[in-house]
Amino acid sequence: MTLRTPEMDEMALRAVRVLRDRLEKRTAVIGVIGLGYVGLPLALACCKPGFTVIGFDIDSAKVEVLNRGESPIKHIPSEPVASARAAGQFEASADFHRLNEPDALMICVPTPLGAHREPDLGFVEATTRSIAARLRPGQLVILESTTYPGTTREVLKPILEASGLQCGIDFFLAYSPEREDPGNSEYDTARIPKIVAGDGEAASVLAQTLYNHVVARTVPVSNLDTAEAVKITENIFRAVNIALVNELKMVYAAMGIDIFEVIDAAKTKPFGFMPFYPGPGLGGHCIPIDPFYLTWKAREFHISTRFIELAGEVNAAMPRYVVERLRCELDCRFGKGLNGTRILIVGVAYKKNVDDLRESPALEIIKLLDAMGAKIDYHDPFFPVIPPTREYPDLAGKASVPLEPYLIARYDAALIVTDHSGVDYDQLLEYAKLVVDTRHVIPPTHPQAAIIARA
Ligand SMILES: NC(=O)c1ccc[n+]([C@@H]2O[C@H](COP(=O)([O-])OP(=O)(O)OC[C@H]3O[C@@H](n4cnc5c(N)ncnc54)[C@H](O)[C@@H]3O)[C@@H](O)[C@H]2O)c1
């Protein structure tokens, strides 16, 4: 442990004052590292109150697109990128030598799972090492990526301090989890309250000073580990509750009860009930992954996280359940098996109105159907072509088919996996022989109800 001298305290105080002043006056330069679904909206939200932002990304193609004033993400319009560029407020860069330019750095890189469902902090560690190589006194470093409690303190801090600079004296370290909900027009980055914690009081105050300009409200918590636990708790809460309604869906379906009608009625209770909706399986970079970060960390404390594991099992079984429901409907209605049957998958993105395919249950459903001999096409306005993915390499290059009446009529069944808004469901119902709806996008009162099945 390094002993603190009065000179060190004085140095830290001076650094805090300078940075706080720059943050208060919005003359500070903000660096956002990782310009994806989280980092890009955050960078744009920092431009709004007047900060100058440098966005860093290893993807030089993305950097080029952004510097042309265009958005590389479909649900994020180009206009705010173009106006931030025109105002000289935003620049994207793949040059990590420039990491010493910003006064505050926000890390928004991926935190996936490894091959054995263990946390893969490779992106976070690589980014932290790049920062450490250029770290200068007076910088504030904030991790935004979702991770297990202890990451900022145990992983980031030692890497940054290996630069020779001391945390809390020369530089400041904070954690503020990202709560971005891509495609949610009601709650954009600026409207979502932000949890903030610092490694020490100074870092906490600095991070709050920054975010107070960017978001409607900051919610300080006492330390880094707690802030990390808040985010992971939120996502575990979703995963467990979605698993519960998925389980109820299967029970009620067997009883002839519509789970959506049950939930819609139950949510009229003004207290003690919060609606969650069943679906074809979990998707995206958060809910299917983050809970297992805690499961992994809990092992260090000899605690098994049975709820989380069980929720994972139920949710992971959903694609198979959907395929089984489709198989039953084909069999009961037309006496057909899946082998040789033509199936149209409607929507492959993991959720409505986003161009994000990560962990999408549609891919697993296609794989299962393919293994059973079904002939599959898909329609998704957000994915004209399926890009390469690690787990489903065979699907790369497959192209979306148009939803033309004569084409729809050729399929034995259409399976709605993602409920994008722009899809003409009435037309689909007019020409399809059977529609299996996993999202409740078609109301049970629809005139074509006879050809609709739920899964
Ligand atoms: N997507 C969401 O809805 C969401 C919501 C809340 C929190 N999160 C969390 O935010 C984090 C980022 O997720 P995302 O969805 O934005 O990921 P993303 O894949 O959309 O974006 C990550 C970006 O980081 C870049 N990158 C990777 N390694 C880098 C490096 N070493 N240096 C610089 N850039 C690098 C990638 O090129 C990519 O552009 C994750 O921890 C995730 O769990 C995501």
Coordinates of C-alpha atoms and ligand atoms in Angstrom, one line a residue:
M1 CA 0.0 0.0 0.0
T2 CA 1.4 3.4 -0.9
L3 CA 1.4 5.9 1.9
R4 CA -0.3 9.2 1.2
T5 CA 1.6 12.3 2.1
P6 CA 0.0 15.8 2.6
E7 CA 1.6 16.8 -0.8
M8 CA -0.2 14.0 -2.5
D9 CA -3.6 15.1 -1.0
E10 CA -2.9 18.6 -2.1
M11 CA -2.1 17.3 -5.7
A12 CA -5.3 15.3 -5.7
L13 CA -7.3 18.2 -4.5
R14 CA -5.9 20.5 -7.2
A15 CA -6.6 17.8 -9.9
V16 CA -10.1 17.5 -8.7
R17 CA -10.7 21.2 -8.7
V18 CA -9.3 21.6 -12.3
L19 CA -11.4 18.7 -13.7
R20 CA -14.5 19.7 -11.8
D21 CA -14.3 23.2 -13.1
R22 CA -13.9 21.9 -16.7
L23 CA -16.8 19.6 -16.2
E24 CA -19.0 22.2 -14.7
K25 CA -18.3 24.7 -17.5
R26 CA -18.6 21.9 -20.1
T27 CA -15.2 22.8 -21.5
A28 CA -14.0 19.2 -20.7
V29 CA -13.4 16.9 -23.6
I30 CA -15.2 13.5 -23.2
G31 CA -13.9 10.3 -24.7
V32 CA -16.3 7.4 -25.4
I33 CA -14.6 4.1 -26.1
G34 CA -16.7 1.6 -28.1
L35 CA -19.3 3.3 -30.4
G36 CA -21.9 0.6 -30.4
Y37 CA -25.5 0.4 -29.3
V38 CA -24.5 2.0 -26.0
G39 CA -21.5 4.1 -26.8
L40 CA -22.9 6.0 -29.7
P41 CA -26.1 7.3 -28.0
L42 CA -24.0 8.1 -25.0
A43 CA -21.5 10.1 -27.1
L44 CA -24.4 12.0 -28.7
A45 CA -26.0 12.6 -25.3
C46 CA -22.7 14.2 -24.2
C47 CA -22.7 16.5 -27.2
K48 CA -26.1 17.8 -26.3
P49 CA -25.1 19.9 -23.2
G50 CA -22.1 21.2 -25.2
F51 CA -19.2 18.8 -24.4
T52 CA -16.7 18.1 -27.1
V53 CA -16.6 14.3 -27.7
I54 CA -14.0 12.0 -29.2
G55 CA -15.4 8.6 -29.9
F56 CA -12.9 5.7 -30.1
D57 CA -13.5 2.4 -31.8
I58 CA -11.3 -0.3 -33.2
D59 CA -13.7 -0.7 -36.1
S60 CA -12.2 1.8 -38.6
A61 CA -15.1 1.3 -41.0
K62 CA -17.5 2.5 -38.3
V63 CA -15.2 5.4 -37.6
E64 CA -15.3 6.5 -41.2
V65 CA -19.1 6.2 -41.4
L66 CA -19.4 8.4 -38.3
N67 CA -17.0 11.0 -39.5
R68 CA -19.1 11.3 -42.7
G69 CA -21.9 12.3 -40.3
E70 CA -23.8 9.1 -40.7
S71 CA -25.1 6.6 -38.2
P72 CA -24.0 3.0 -38.6
I73 CA -26.9 1.8 -36.4
K74 CA -30.3 1.6 -38.1
H75 CA -32.5 2.8 -35.2
I76 CA -30.2 5.8 -34.5
P77 CA -30.8 8.5 -37.0
S78 CA -27.9 10.2 -38.8
E79 CA -29.1 13.7 -38.1
P80 CA -27.6 14.1 -34.6
V81 CA -24.3 12.6 -35.8
A82 CA -24.3 15.0 -38.7
S83 CA -25.1 18.1 -36.6
A84 CA -22.6 17.2 -33.9
R85 CA -20.0 16.8 -36.7
A86 CA -21.0 20.1 -38.3
A87 CA -20.7 21.9 -34.9
G88 CA -17.2 20.5 -34.5
Q89 CA -18.4 18.8 -31.3
F90 CA -17.9 15.1 -32.3
E91 CA -15.1 13.2 -33.9
A92 CA -14.6 9.4 -34.2
S93 CA -11.1 8.0 -34.1
A94 CA -9.4 4.6 -34.3
D95 CA -6.2 6.3 -33.1
F96 CA -5.7 5.1 -29.5
H97 CA -2.6 7.3 -29.0
R98 CA -5.2 10.1 -28.6
L99 CA -6.6 8.6 -25.4
N100 CA -4.7 11.2 -23.4
E101 CA -6.7 14.0 -25.0
P102 CA -10.1 13.6 -23.2
D103 CA -10.5 14.7 -19.6
A104 CA -13.0 11.9 -19.0
L105 CA -13.1 8.5 -20.6
M106 CA -16.2 6.3 -20.7
I107 CA -15.6 2.6 -21.6
C108 CA -18.6 1.1 -23.5
V109 CA -17.0 -2.1 -25.0
P110 CA -18.7 -5.5 -25.1
T111 CA -18.7 -7.9 -22.1
P112 CA -19.7 -11.3 -23.6
L113 CA -19.4 -14.8 -22.3
G114 CA -16.6 -17.2 -23.1
A115 CA -16.9 -20.7 -24.5
H116 CA -17.7 -22.1 -21.0
R117 CA -20.1 -19.4 -20.1
E118 CA -17.5 -17.6 -18.0
P119 CA -17.1 -13.7 -18.2
D120 CA -15.0 -12.7 -21.1
L121 CA -13.4 -9.4 -20.0
G122 CA -11.0 -9.4 -23.0
F123 CA -12.5 -6.2 -24.5
V124 CA -12.5 -4.4 -21.2
E125 CA -9.0 -5.4 -20.4
A126 CA -7.6 -4.5 -23.8
T127 CA -9.3 -1.1 -23.6
T128 CA -8.0 -0.5 -20.1
R129 CA -4.5 -1.4 -21.2
S130 CA -4.8 1.1 -24.1
I131 CA -5.9 3.8 -21.6
A132 CA -3.1 2.9 -19.2
A133 CA -0.5 3.4 -21.9
R134 CA -1.6 7.0 -22.4
L135 CA -3.0 7.8 -19.0
R136 CA -2.1 11.3 -17.8
P137 CA -2.7 13.0 -14.4
G138 CA -6.1 14.5 -14.0
Q139 CA -8.1 12.1 -16.1
L140 CA -11.4 10.5 -15.0
V141 CA -11.9 6.9 -16.2
I142 CA -15.5 5.5 -16.1
L143 CA -16.5 1.9 -16.9
E144 CA -20.0 1.7 -18.3
S145 CA -20.0 -1.9 -19.6
T146 CA -22.1 -4.4 -17.6
T147 CA -20.1 -6.7 -15.4
Y148 CA -19.9 -8.6 -12.1
P149 CA -19.3 -6.7 -8.8
G150 CA -15.6 -6.2 -8.3
T151 CA -14.5 -5.7 -11.9
T152 CA -13.6 -2.0 -11.7
R153 CA -11.7 -2.4 -8.4
E154 CA -10.0 -5.8 -9.1
V155 CA -9.4 -5.6 -12.9
L156 CA -9.3 -2.0 -14.1
K157 CA -7.7 -0.3 -11.2
P158 CA -4.5 -2.5 -11.1
I159 CA -4.1 -2.2 -14.9
L160 CA -4.4 1.6 -14.7
E161 CA -2.1 1.9 -11.7
A162 CA 0.6 -0.2 -13.5
S163 CA 1.1 3.0 -15.5
G164 CA 2.7 4.4 -12.3
L165 CA -0.1 6.9 -11.7
Q166 CA -2.1 6.5 -8.5
C167 CA -5.9 6.1 -8.4
G168 CA -7.6 8.8 -6.4
I169 CA -4.5 11.1 -6.6
D170 CA -3.3 11.3 -10.1
F171 CA -6.4 9.9 -11.9
F172 CA -9.9 9.0 -10.9
L173 CA -11.9 5.9 -11.4
A174 CA -15.7 5.4 -11.5
Y175 CA -18.4 2.9 -12.5
S176 CA -21.7 4.0 -14.0
P177 CA -23.7 1.2 -15.6
E178 CA -25.4 1.8 -18.9
R179 CA -29.2 1.3 -18.9
E180 CA -29.7 2.0 -22.6
D181 CA -32.8 0.3 -24.1
P182 CA -32.2 0.4 -27.9
G183 CA -35.2 1.4 -29.9
N184 CA -37.1 2.8 -26.8
S185 CA -38.2 6.2 -28.0
E186 CA -39.8 7.0 -24.6
Y187 CA -36.6 6.6 -22.6
D188 CA -33.5 7.7 -24.5
T189 CA -30.1 8.0 -22.8
A190 CA -30.7 11.5 -21.4
R191 CA -34.0 10.5 -19.7
I192 CA -32.8 7.4 -17.9
P193 CA -31.5 8.0 -14.3
K194 CA -27.9 7.0 -14.0
I195 CA -26.3 5.1 -11.2
V196 CA -22.9 6.5 -10.3
A197 CA -20.1 5.4 -7.9
G198 CA -16.5 6.4 -7.6
D199 CA -13.4 4.8 -6.2
G200 CA -13.5 7.4 -3.4
E201 CA -15.4 10.6 -2.8
A202 CA -13.5 12.7 -5.4
A203 CA -14.2 10.3 -8.3
S204 CA -17.8 10.0 -7.3
V205 CA -18.3 13.8 -7.3
L206 CA -16.5 14.2 -10.6
A207 CA -18.5 11.5 -12.3
Q208 CA -21.7 13.0 -10.9
T209 CA -20.7 16.4 -12.1
L210 CA -20.3 15.0 -15.6
Y211 CA -23.4 13.0 -15.8
N212 CA -25.6 15.7 -14.2
H213 CA -25.2 17.6 -17.5
V214 CA -26.0 14.5 -19.6
V215 CA -28.9 12.7 -18.0
A216 CA -32.0 13.8 -16.1
R217 CA -30.9 12.4 -12.8
T218 CA -27.9 10.7 -11.2
V219 CA -28.2 8.2 -8.4
P220 CA -25.1 8.0 -6.4
V221 CA -24.3 4.7 -4.5
S222 CA -21.7 4.1 -1.9
N223 CA -19.0 2.2 -3.9
L224 CA -18.0 0.6 -7.2
D225 CA -19.1 -2.9 -6.3
T226 CA -22.6 -1.7 -5.4
A227 CA -23.0 0.1 -8.7
E228 CA -22.0 -3.0 -10.6
A229 CA -24.4 -5.1 -8.5
V230 CA -27.3 -2.6 -9.3
K231 CA -27.0 -3.2 -13.0
I232 CA -26.6 -6.9 -12.8
T233 CA -29.5 -7.1 -10.4
E234 CA -31.7 -5.3 -12.9
N235 CA -30.9 -7.7 -15.6
I236 CA -31.2 -10.8 -13.4
F237 CA -34.6 -9.5 -12.4
R238 CA -35.7 -9.4 -16.0
A239 CA -34.3 -12.8 -16.9
V240 CA -35.9 -14.5 -13.9
N241 CA -39.3 -12.8 -14.5
I242 CA -39.3 -13.6 -18.2
A243 CA -38.5 -17.2 -17.4
L244 CA -41.5 -17.2 -15.0
V245 CA -43.9 -16.0 -17.6
N246 CA -42.4 -18.4 -20.2
E247 CA -43.1 -21.2 -17.8
L248 CA -46.6 -20.0 -17.1
K249 CA -47.2 -19.6 -20.9
M250 CA -46.5 -23.3 -21.4
V251 CA -48.9 -24.3 -18.5
Y252 CA -51.7 -22.0 -19.6
A253 CA -51.4 -23.0 -23.2
A254 CA -51.9 -26.6 -22.2
M255 CA -55.0 -25.4 -20.2
G256 CA -56.3 -23.4 -23.2
I257 CA -55.7 -20.1 -21.4
D258 CA -54.1 -17.1 -23.2
I259 CA -51.2 -15.9 -21.1
F260 CA -51.3 -12.4 -22.6
E261 CA -54.9 -12.0 -21.6
V262 CA -53.9 -13.1 -18.1
I263 CA -51.0 -10.6 -17.9
D264 CA -53.1 -7.7 -19.3
A265 CA -55.8 -8.4 -16.7
A266 CA -53.3 -8.9 -13.8
K267 CA -51.5 -5.7 -14.5
T268 CA -54.6 -3.7 -13.7
K269 CA -53.7 -4.4 -10.0
P270 CA -52.2 -1.1 -8.9
F271 CA -49.6 -2.7 -6.7
G272 CA -47.5 -5.9 -6.3
F273 CA -47.6 -6.9 -9.9
M274 CA -45.3 -5.9 -12.8
P275 CA -46.0 -7.2 -16.3
F276 CA -43.4 -9.3 -18.1
Y277 CA -44.2 -11.0 -21.4
P278 CA -43.3 -14.4 -22.7
G279 CA -41.5 -14.9 -26.0
P280 CA -39.5 -17.2 -28.3
G281 CA -36.4 -17.0 -26.1
L282 CA -34.0 -14.4 -24.8
G283 CA -31.8 -12.3 -27.1
G284 CA -29.5 -9.4 -27.2
H285 CA -26.2 -8.6 -25.5
C286 CA -27.6 -8.3 -22.0
I287 CA -30.3 -10.5 -20.5
P288 CA -29.1 -13.9 -21.8
I289 CA -25.5 -13.1 -20.7
D290 CA -25.2 -10.8 -17.8
P291 CA -26.8 -13.1 -15.1
F292 CA -24.0 -15.6 -15.7
Y293 CA -21.4 -13.0 -14.8
L294 CA -22.8 -13.1 -11.3
T295 CA -23.1 -16.9 -11.3
W296 CA -19.4 -17.1 -12.1
K297 CA -18.4 -14.6 -9.4
A298 CA -20.6 -16.2 -6.8
R299 CA -18.6 -19.4 -7.1
E300 CA -15.7 -17.5 -5.6
F301 CA -17.9 -17.2 -2.5
H302 CA -19.0 -20.8 -2.6
I303 CA -22.6 -19.8 -3.4
S304 CA -24.6 -21.4 -6.1
T305 CA -27.1 -19.1 -7.9
R306 CA -29.9 -21.6 -8.5
F307 CA -32.6 -19.1 -9.5
I308 CA -30.4 -17.6 -12.2
E309 CA -29.4 -21.1 -13.5
L310 CA -33.1 -22.2 -13.6
A311 CA -34.2 -19.0 -15.3
G312 CA -31.5 -19.6 -17.9
E313 CA -32.7 -23.2 -18.4
V314 CA -36.3 -22.2 -18.9
N315 CA -35.5 -19.3 -21.3
A316 CA -33.0 -21.4 -23.3
A317 CA -35.7 -24.1 -23.8
M318 CA -38.0 -21.6 -25.5
P319 CA -36.8 -22.0 -29.1
R320 CA -37.3 -25.7 -28.9
Y321 CA -40.8 -25.2 -27.4
V322 CA -41.7 -22.9 -30.3
V323 CA -40.5 -25.4 -32.9
E324 CA -42.5 -28.1 -31.1
R325 CA -45.7 -25.9 -31.1
L326 CA -45.2 -25.3 -34.9
R327 CA -44.7 -29.0 -35.5
C328 CA -47.9 -29.8 -33.6
E329 CA -49.9 -27.2 -35.5
L330 CA -48.7 -28.5 -38.9
D331 CA -49.5 -32.0 -37.9
C332 CA -53.0 -31.3 -36.4
R333 CA -54.1 -29.0 -39.2
F334 CA -52.5 -30.5 -42.3
G335 CA -51.2 -33.9 -41.2
K336 CA -47.7 -32.6 -42.2
G337 CA -44.3 -33.1 -40.5
L338 CA -41.5 -30.6 -40.6
N339 CA -39.4 -32.6 -43.0
G340 CA -39.7 -30.8 -46.4
T341 CA -42.2 -28.2 -45.1
R342 CA -41.7 -24.6 -46.2
I343 CA -41.5 -22.2 -43.2
L344 CA -41.3 -18.4 -43.4
I345 CA -39.7 -16.8 -40.3
V346 CA -40.9 -13.3 -39.8
G347 CA -38.3 -11.2 -37.9
V348 CA -34.9 -12.4 -37.0
A349 CA -33.6 -9.5 -34.9
Y350 CA -33.6 -10.2 -31.2
K351 CA -36.3 -7.6 -30.5
K352 CA -38.6 -5.3 -32.4
N353 CA -37.3 -2.4 -34.5
V354 CA -33.5 -2.9 -33.9
D355 CA -30.8 -4.2 -36.2
D356 CA -29.3 -6.3 -33.5
L357 CA -29.0 -10.1 -34.1
R358 CA -26.9 -11.0 -31.0
E359 CA -28.2 -14.1 -29.2
S360 CA -31.4 -13.8 -31.2
P361 CA -33.6 -16.9 -30.6
A362 CA -34.6 -16.7 -34.3
L363 CA -31.2 -18.1 -35.2
E364 CA -31.6 -21.1 -32.9
I365 CA -35.1 -21.7 -34.2
I366 CA -33.8 -21.7 -37.8
K367 CA -31.1 -24.1 -36.8
L368 CA -33.6 -26.5 -35.1
L369 CA -36.0 -26.4 -38.0
D370 CA -33.2 -26.9 -40.5
A371 CA -32.1 -30.0 -38.5
M372 CA -35.6 -31.4 -38.9
G373 CA -35.6 -31.0 -42.6
A374 CA -37.7 -27.9 -42.9
K375 CA -37.0 -25.4 -45.8
I376 CA -36.6 -22.0 -44.3
D377 CA -36.7 -18.5 -45.6
Y378 CA -37.0 -15.3 -43.5
H379 CA -38.2 -11.8 -43.8
D380 CA -36.7 -9.0 -41.8
P381 CA -36.5 -5.3 -43.0
F382 CA -33.6 -4.8 -40.5
F383 CA -31.6 -7.6 -41.9
P384 CA -31.5 -7.8 -45.7
V385 CA -28.7 -10.4 -45.2
I386 CA -27.7 -12.4 -42.1
P387 CA -24.2 -11.3 -41.2
P388 CA -21.5 -13.8 -39.9
T389 CA -22.1 -14.9 -36.3
R390 CA -19.9 -17.1 -34.1
E391 CA -22.5 -19.7 -33.2
Y392 CA -24.4 -19.8 -36.5
P393 CA -21.8 -19.5 -39.3
D394 CA -23.9 -21.5 -41.8
L395 CA -26.6 -18.8 -41.8
A396 CA -24.2 -16.0 -42.9
G397 CA -25.2 -14.6 -46.3
K398 CA -28.8 -15.9 -46.2
A399 CA -31.0 -13.1 -47.6
S400 CA -34.4 -11.8 -46.5
V401 CA -37.3 -12.6 -48.9
P402 CA -39.9 -9.9 -49.6
L403 CA -43.4 -10.3 -48.1
E404 CA -45.2 -10.5 -51.4
P405 CA -48.7 -12.1 -51.5
Y406 CA -47.7 -14.8 -54.0
L407 CA -44.6 -15.7 -51.9
I408 CA -46.4 -15.8 -48.6
A409 CA -48.9 -18.3 -50.2
R410 CA -46.1 -20.7 -51.0
Y411 CA -45.2 -21.4 -47.4
D412 CA -46.9 -24.0 -45.2
A413 CA -46.5 -21.7 -42.2
A414 CA -45.2 -18.3 -41.2
L415 CA -43.6 -18.1 -37.8
I416 CA -43.5 -14.6 -36.2
V417 CA -40.4 -14.5 -34.1
T418 CA -39.8 -10.7 -33.9
D419 CA -42.7 -8.2 -34.0
H420 CA -41.2 -5.3 -36.0
S421 CA -43.6 -2.4 -36.5
G422 CA -43.1 -2.0 -40.2
V423 CA -44.3 -5.5 -41.2
D424 CA -47.8 -5.8 -42.9
Y425 CA -49.3 -8.4 -40.6
D426 CA -52.7 -8.1 -42.2
Q427 CA -51.3 -9.0 -45.6
L428 CA -49.4 -11.9 -44.0
L429 CA -52.6 -13.2 -42.6
E430 CA -54.5 -12.7 -45.8
Y431 CA -52.2 -15.0 -47.8
A432 CA -50.7 -17.4 -45.2
K433 CA -52.0 -20.9 -44.6
L434 CA -51.0 -20.9 -40.9
V435 CA -49.4 -18.2 -38.7
V436 CA -47.7 -19.1 -35.5
D437 CA -47.3 -16.0 -33.4
T438 CA -44.7 -16.0 -30.6
R439 CA -45.1 -12.3 -29.8
H440 CA -48.8 -11.8 -29.6
V441 CA -48.6 -9.2 -32.4
I442 CA -51.9 -10.4 -33.8
P443 CA -54.9 -9.9 -31.6
P444 CA -57.0 -12.9 -30.9
T445 CA -60.0 -11.0 -32.3
H446 CA -58.4 -10.7 -35.7
P447 CA -60.9 -11.9 -38.5
Q448 CA -58.3 -14.4 -39.6
A449 CA -58.0 -15.9 -36.1
A450 CA -58.7 -19.4 -37.4
I451 CA -55.3 -19.6 -39.0
I452 CA -53.4 -18.2 -36.0
A453 CA -51.7 -20.3 -33.3
R454 CA -49.7 -19.0 -30.4
A455 CA -46.3 -20.3 -29.2
Ligands
LIG1 N1 -26.9 -3.2 -26.1 C1 -27.6 -2.9 -25.0 O1 -28.9 -2.9 -25.1 C2 -27.0 -2.6 -23.7 C3 -27.7 -2.0 -22.7 C4 -27.1 -1.7 -21.5 C5 -25.7 -2.1 -21.3 N2 -25.1 -2.7 -22.3 C6 -23.7 -3.1 -22.1 O2 -22.9 -2.1 -22.7 C7 -21.7 -2.7 -23.2 C8 -21.5 -2.5 -24.7 O3 -22.6 -3.1 -25.4 P1 -23.0 -2.7 -26.8 O4 -24.3 -3.3 -27.0 O5 -22.9 -1.2 -27.0 O6 -21.9 -3.4 -27.7 P2 -21.6 -3.2 -29.2 O7 -21.0 -4.5 -29.7 O8 -22.8 -2.6 -29.9 O9 -20.5 -2.1 -29.3 C9 -19.2 -2.2 -28.8 C10 -18.3 -1.4 -29.6 O10 -17.0 -1.5 -29.0 C11 -16.0 -1.6 -30.0 N3 -14.9 -2.1 -29.4 C12 -14.6 -3.4 -29.1 N4 -13.4 -3.5 -28.5 C13 -12.9 -2.3 -28.5 C14 -11.7 -1.7 -28.0 N5 -10.7 -2.5 -27.4 N6 -11.5 -0.4 -28.1 C15 -12.4 0.4 -28.7 N7 -13.6 -0.1 -29.2 C16 -13.8 -1.4 -29.1 C17 -16.7 -2.4 -31.1 O11 -16.1 -2.3 -32.4 C18 -18.2 -1.9 -31.1 O12 -18.3 -0.8 -32.0 C19 -21.8 -4.2 -22.8 O13 -21.1 -4.4 -21.5 C20 -23.3 -4.4 -22.6 O14 -23.5 -5.4 -21.7 C21 -25.6 -3.0 -23.5

